[in-house]
Amino acid sequence: MDTVDARFKWLEANGEAQYIADRHYDGLLEGRFYRSTCSRGYIKAVNVPELPDGYYLFSAKDVPGTNRLPIVVPDWPAFADTEVRYIGQVILLLVGPDPLVLEQLLTQVSVEYEPLTPAYTVAQSKALVDGAIHNQDNLFDAHQIDKGDIEAGFAQAVTIFEETVTTGYQEHLYLETQGCVGYVADSKVVIEGSMQCPWYVYHCMSTVLGHQHIRVIQAPTGGGFGGKEDYPNIIAGPLAVAVNQLRQPIRVVLERREDIAFTSKRHPVEFHYRTGVDKHGQIVAMDIKFDLNSGAYFSLSGIVLQRAITTATNVYDIANVRIQGQAWCTNTVPTGAFRGFGSPQTCFCIESHMNHIAQQLGQAPLAFKQAHLLTNQSTTLTGASIFGELVITDLIEQSVSASQYLAKRAAYAAQSSQGAYRKGIGISIFQHGCGFAGDLEDTLVKAKVRLIKDQNEQVTILVSNTDIGQGLVLTFRQIVADTLALPLSQVDISVVDTDSVPDSGPTVASRSIVIVGYILEQAALALKQQWQVGEYQEIEQDYQKPSYHQWDQINYQGNAYQSTSYGVNVVEVEVDMASYEVKINDAWGCYDIGHVINEQIFNGQIDGGMVQALGYGAMEKLELNGEGVFAQKSMADYMVPTSLDVPRIQRSLVDNPYPYGPQGAKGGGELTHNGAASAFVAAVEQAVGQAFNRIPVTPEVIAQTLTNEPQANIKRIDVAEVTNEN
Amino acid sequence: MVAIYRPTQLADALAVLTNETCTVFAGGTDLMVRHRVRPNIVADFSQPVMFIDAITELGQIQTLADGTLRIGAAVTLAQLIAHPLIPDLLKQSAAKIAAPALRNRATLVGNVCNASPAADTLPILYLLDAKVQLQSCQGERTMALTQFILGPGQTPIDGCELLTWLEIPPQQFTQTFYHKVGTRAANALTKVSVVAAAQVVDEHVLDWRIAFGAVAPTVVRSPSLEQLVVGLNVSQLQQTHFITQLQQQYAELIVPIDDQRSTAKYRKQVALNLLKRWLLMIN
Ligand SMILES: Cc1cc2nc3c(=O)[nH]c(=O)nc-3n(C[C@H](O)[C@H](O)[C@H](O)COP(=O)(O)OP(=O)(O)OC[C@H]3O[C@@H](n4cnc5c(N)ncnc54)[C@H](O)[C@@H]3O)c2cc1C
């Protein structure tokens, strides 16, 4: 068992870490995918050139096991066999020693298709031209939640607001592109790769190969953000087939353009709100319908859908709600996991909708939101009582006072409408459920951790959760060292290798600290009690659901998540009214993640998450062209913020220990991406005096809104009027 | 594999070019993108490559007796930004190109020869009436930059010629303006850029210029429209009807495109807005 270098991030910082692309193996072959050039159709013929000696081609025919990757549901083929569903889908894997020869051979492959009319958007998916891509109706998944009595709620309304709010695709743009290497060692097919979830890769390999002489090792991973949850399977499936057959080391590393074009993206979503407000200005009913564009295969869409549904009313206590969410199959790159998993979309849309209603009612957005906040006495959207203390009002207070939000909001409201530069300030309030949705931690994941103490009193942590840059290896060691009252140097952590670590679940869903960290703390407590000097000891510990946690996965009733973290963001901008460029002058982030274990590491999450969210709201434009591929092809086209695009972020925390988390911690990795896009857009709205109902709000979008007839995004219906008409 | 030359003397470089057609390689920051295949695969150059970075003579920045500034073909953007003789507008635009690592390699002359519609230094060099000097074994010729840039990626340079020097005549301005609208604050390609300069004495406009980048196949600068402004009083420039009229005249020359980074409509609107901003700034 190899352990991670105890000098935290030392090898990465020095350039000594061996990422997949840096590796050397004797007899290493390179692998390249031949990808579909057709969005939708049947494969009629595959024409391949004669291969030089030492070059090999693999296709669906070579799969010894099952040609379907088990990612939630087994629908995504390792190699496309009869049909293709999107441009970029893997049809063949070409393997050989010389990358240049592979490059040339790829140009000589041709595939004949019988094309069908593709569907790229949800609307096209619903239209079912040339029949359904998936099942009979293209609907991957659908759910509904009803809270209270929606009709009775609308009956109290004097005004109804209807609005559609949408979000676009987002690309992860991790520093290191996707890559895996495979080889045979001790008669096992081994895959090492840049990945978040080695056990997922293990299950995919065993399905495709039909045997379990396999092993998966996480290589140093240069960022993931969710992008290395499903996609490493897409590489490892075909790669395992080739390694299994050739018994030689083979590596597949995606080039940046290939990575941008063909790996999973954040789901675009379209929310339709119908919100009733009573004569006191209080929301009495909310009817929410939304659609997710899931792309060609199901992947993680079901769980993204569940999160988007169960958190659709964000931090607000609305008495009567109906939510209907649907995930649609289209002929685009499958959308998958991305930091927040449906929540950044939900938070942006509901926060914007709340802002716009407030504006319509002539109320201040913050006051309007405050009048609807969840309290300790509230019943959640999914019918549970609030567990623990809510500190949302403290978060708001702290943010408002640090940013001087109210004074600035008033001052900017009074600024001249003719100024060359106009300022604005916006605030967002948000939450994030930590761990797998519902009680899937208990019914599905069943995480297990192991601690080993050797005769020299050195302790090693064995878990399958990966450090992908977020600093997990240090926080885990700290949890165990603190519990055992040992110096950090006496606690190591194993490299994630399926030959040695138990399955403590994937590194997703802000679960590593609150779920796995807590099991580790329990294991360390057990070890402490049983500690025998000079003896080798092993402790295994399983996840146990806290007794308060009740969940009905069929009806979505109970505690939607084991725990929830909260945050408030404030963003201040200045818009150049000639170029419509937006300068972000200041940004504040205040969070309740229970109790923070390592503040420096969490600060990294705040900075990174907020920058990523500001990019999402302001500039990360990723659009499909007419052929169903992204128009933005490289890092020169797809814009993520640089350090000059964002200010120094001002961070703070409210301590609110959670009894079932390690040292009182909850999750925080995704939370930090949920709020900044909405605070940014709210600030731009104040600056330019127009409402926006989609992100990203680029300078082009601002220009269009200011120079055209501004569209009335939100429709206001006076109920009395409607009655008169009837 | 192709032949490689890395002369240290200009004469040797010109001799090489007389004998065979080479790809002239300055910083290589455009060339390496253009000829890239994939990471870990050698760039695909079909012709012999001649590096010019070792020609010390061309690494210089000089002032001639008449005040003309000469910038050699091997001068990097980083050198340019650090040099005391370089006009501030040129420094501003160079400093907005990419990031420090790239500016340590990329040259000004490479930016010119690449002749991209979005090249950042071109609008400034147009504005400053820059000239280019082309040299070959047969001799040399000097021409205005406006004659050198024929279209996107197109120049009249002959296979045996090297662009050796870029020349900027001496000139005086009392006010300048530069605004690059990039895709973001740094390491950004240009969506639209506007550069302008004026000489105003006692509210009297003696010189007035403006150039627009990335809004047409080549930089937009119009001597005839500039003549409409020269000779006026500052207050006349700032009258609404004058501004509107000038915007309309420039609008005919500004013919941008839609692409993955921006839209034609936006580029045009912003170019005209910045023209107005510049007019209102003059005092
Ligand atoms: C990441 C990145 C960001 C960039 N950002 C910007 C930006 O913001 N703004 C911008 O304007 N550009 C940008 N560029 C483009 C490029 O860096 C510039 O155009 C640069 O100035 C080119 O200079 P170079 O010395 O590297 O040219 P090279 O690549 O060496 O040459 C460019 C062309 O000019 C020819 N050439 C060079 N020197 C001579 C000579 N003396 N005689 C004859 N022909 C010659 C070459 O043969 C080639 O065709 C960027 C490029 C990259 C890779």
Coordinates of N, CA, C and O in Angstrom, one line a residue, chain B residues 201-261:
Chain B
V201 N -4.7 72.7 -29.0 CA -4.0 73.9 -28.4 C -5.0 75.0 -28.3 O -5.7 75.3 -29.3
D202 N -5.2 75.6 -27.2 CA -6.2 76.6 -26.9 C -7.5 76.2 -27.5 O -8.2 77.0 -28.3
E203 N -8.0 75.1 -27.1 CA -9.3 74.5 -27.6 C -9.4 74.4 -29.1 O -10.5 74.1 -29.6
H204 N -8.3 74.4 -29.7 CA -8.3 74.3 -31.2 C -7.7 73.0 -31.6 O -6.6 72.6 -31.1
V205 N -8.5 72.2 -32.3 CA -8.0 70.8 -32.7 C -7.0 70.9 -33.8 O -7.4 71.1 -35.0
L206 N -5.8 70.6 -33.5 CA -4.8 70.6 -34.6 C -4.6 69.3 -35.3 O -4.2 69.2 -36.4
D207 N -4.8 68.3 -34.5 CA -4.7 66.9 -35.0 C -5.7 66.0 -34.3 O -5.9 66.2 -33.1
W208 N -6.3 65.1 -35.0 CA -7.4 64.3 -34.4 C -7.4 63.0 -35.2 O -7.5 63.0 -36.4
R209 N -7.2 61.9 -34.5 CA -7.2 60.6 -35.1 C -7.9 59.5 -34.3 O -8.0 59.6 -33.1
I210 N -8.4 58.5 -35.1 CA -9.0 57.4 -34.4 C -8.9 56.1 -35.3 O -9.0 56.2 -36.5
A211 N -8.6 55.0 -34.6 CA -8.5 53.7 -35.4 C -9.3 52.7 -34.6 O -9.3 52.7 -33.4
F212 N -9.9 51.8 -35.3 CA -10.7 50.7 -34.7 C -10.2 49.4 -35.1 O -9.9 49.1 -36.3
G213 N -10.0 48.5 -34.1 CA -9.5 47.1 -34.4 C -10.6 46.1 -34.3 O -11.6 46.3 -33.5
A214 N -10.5 45.0 -35.0 CA -11.4 43.9 -34.9 C -12.9 44.2 -35.4 O -13.8 43.4 -35.0
V215 N -13.0 45.2 -36.2 CA -14.4 45.5 -36.6 C -14.5 45.4 -38.2 O -15.5 45.8 -38.7
A216 N -13.4 45.0 -38.8 CA -13.4 44.9 -40.3 C -12.2 44.0 -40.6 O -11.4 43.7 -39.7
P217 N -12.1 43.6 -41.9 CA -10.9 42.7 -42.2 C -9.6 43.3 -41.9 O -8.7 42.6 -41.5
T218 N -9.5 44.6 -42.0 CA -8.3 45.3 -41.5 C -8.7 46.5 -40.6 O -9.8 46.8 -40.5
V219 N -7.7 47.1 -40.0 CA -7.9 48.2 -39.1 C -8.7 49.3 -39.8 O -8.4 49.6 -41.0
V220 N -9.7 49.9 -39.2 CA -10.4 51.0 -39.8 C -9.8 52.4 -39.3 O -9.8 52.6 -38.1
R221 N -9.2 53.1 -40.2 CA -8.8 54.5 -39.9 C -9.1 55.3 -41.2 O -8.8 54.8 -42.3
S222 N -9.7 56.4 -41.0 CA -10.2 57.2 -42.2 C -9.6 58.6 -42.1 O -10.1 59.5 -41.4
P223 N -8.6 58.9 -43.0 CA -8.0 60.2 -43.0 C -9.1 61.3 -43.4 O -9.1 62.4 -42.9
S224 N -10.0 60.9 -44.3 CA -10.9 61.9 -44.7 C -11.9 62.3 -43.6 O -12.2 63.5 -43.4
L225 N -12.3 61.3 -42.8 CA -13.2 61.7 -41.7 C -12.4 62.5 -40.6 O -13.0 63.4 -40.0
E226 N -11.2 62.1 -40.5 CA -10.4 62.8 -39.5 C -10.3 64.3 -39.9 O -10.3 65.2 -39.0
Q227 N -10.2 64.5 -41.2 CA -10.1 65.9 -41.6 C -11.3 66.8 -41.3 O -11.2 68.0 -41.2
L228 N -12.4 66.1 -41.1 CA -13.7 66.8 -40.8 C -13.5 67.4 -39.3 O -14.2 68.3 -39.0
V229 N -12.7 66.8 -38.6 CA -12.6 67.2 -37.2 C -11.5 68.2 -36.9 O -11.6 69.1 -36.2
V230 N -10.4 67.9 -37.7 CA -9.2 68.8 -37.5 C -9.6 70.3 -37.9 O -10.3 70.5 -38.9
G231 N -9.2 71.2 -37.1 CA -9.6 72.6 -37.4 C -10.7 73.1 -36.6 O -11.0 74.3 -36.5
L232 N -11.5 72.2 -36.0 CA -12.7 72.6 -35.2 C -12.3 73.0 -33.8 O -11.2 72.8 -33.3
N233 N -13.2 73.7 -33.2 CA -13.1 74.0 -31.8 C -13.6 72.8 -30.9 O -14.5 72.2 -31.3
V234 N -13.0 72.6 -29.8 CA -13.3 71.5 -28.9 C -14.8 71.4 -28.7 O -15.5 70.4 -28.7
S235 N -15.4 72.6 -28.4 CA -16.8 72.6 -28.1 C -17.7 72.1 -29.2 O -18.7 71.5 -29.0
Q236 N -17.3 72.3 -30.5 CA -18.0 71.8 -31.6 C -18.0 70.3 -31.6 O -19.0 69.6 -32.0
L237 N -16.9 69.7 -31.2 CA -16.8 68.2 -31.1 C -17.8 67.6 -30.2 O -18.2 66.4 -30.4
Q238 N -18.3 68.4 -29.3 CA -19.1 67.8 -28.2 C -20.6 68.1 -28.4 O -21.4 67.7 -27.5
Q239 N -20.9 68.6 -29.5 CA -22.3 68.9 -29.8 C -23.0 67.6 -30.2 O -22.4 66.8 -31.0
T240 N -24.1 67.3 -29.7 CA -24.8 66.0 -29.9 C -25.0 65.7 -31.4 O -24.7 64.6 -31.9
H241 N -25.4 66.7 -32.2 CA -25.6 66.4 -33.6 C -24.3 66.1 -34.3 O -24.3 65.3 -35.2
F242 N -23.2 66.7 -33.9 CA -21.9 66.5 -34.5 C -21.5 65.0 -34.2 O -21.1 64.3 -35.1
I243 N -21.7 64.7 -32.9 CA -21.3 63.3 -32.5 C -22.1 62.3 -33.3 O -21.5 61.3 -33.9
T244 N -23.4 62.5 -33.4 CA -24.3 61.5 -34.1 C -23.9 61.4 -35.5 O -23.8 60.3 -36.1
Q245 N -23.6 62.6 -36.1 CA -23.2 62.6 -37.5 C -21.9 61.8 -37.8 O -21.8 61.0 -38.7
L246 N -20.9 62.1 -36.9 CA -19.7 61.4 -37.1 C -19.8 59.9 -36.8 O -19.2 59.0 -37.5
Q247 N -20.7 59.5 -35.9 CA -20.9 58.1 -35.6 C -21.5 57.5 -36.8 O -21.2 56.3 -37.2
Q248 N -22.4 58.2 -37.5 CA -23.1 57.6 -38.7 C -22.1 57.4 -39.8 O -22.1 56.4 -40.5
Q249 N -21.1 58.3 -39.9 CA -20.1 58.2 -41.0 C -19.2 57.0 -40.7 O -18.9 56.3 -41.6
Y250 N -18.8 56.9 -39.4 CA -17.9 55.8 -39.1 C -18.7 54.5 -39.2 O -18.1 53.4 -39.5
A251 N -20.0 54.5 -38.9 CA -20.7 53.3 -38.9 C -20.7 52.6 -40.3 O -20.7 51.3 -40.4
E252 N -20.5 53.4 -41.3 CA -20.4 52.8 -42.7 C -19.1 52.0 -42.9 O -19.0 51.1 -43.7
L253 N -18.1 52.4 -42.1 CA -16.8 51.7 -42.3 C -16.6 50.5 -41.3 O -15.8 49.7 -41.5
I254 N -17.5 50.5 -40.3 CA -17.3 49.5 -39.3 C -18.3 48.3 -39.6 O -19.5 48.4 -39.5
V255 N -17.6 47.2 -40.1 CA -18.4 46.1 -40.6 C -17.9 44.8 -39.9 O -17.3 43.9 -40.6
P256 N -18.2 44.6 -38.7 CA -17.7 43.5 -37.9 C -18.5 42.2 -38.3 O -19.4 42.2 -39.0
I257 N -18.0 41.1 -37.7 CA -18.6 39.8 -37.9 C -19.2 39.2 -36.6 O -18.8 39.6 -35.5
D258 N -20.1 38.2 -36.7 CA -20.5 37.4 -35.6 C -19.5 36.2 -35.5 O -19.1 35.6 -36.5
D259 N -19.0 35.9 -34.3 CA -18.2 34.7 -34.1 C -18.5 34.1 -32.7 O -19.4 34.6 -32.0
Q260 N -17.7 33.1 -32.4 CA -17.9 32.4 -31.1 C -17.6 33.3 -29.9 O -17.9 33.0 -28.8
R261 N -16.9 34.5 -30.1 CA -16.6 35.3 -29.0 C -17.5 36.5 -28.8 O -17.6 37.0 -27.7

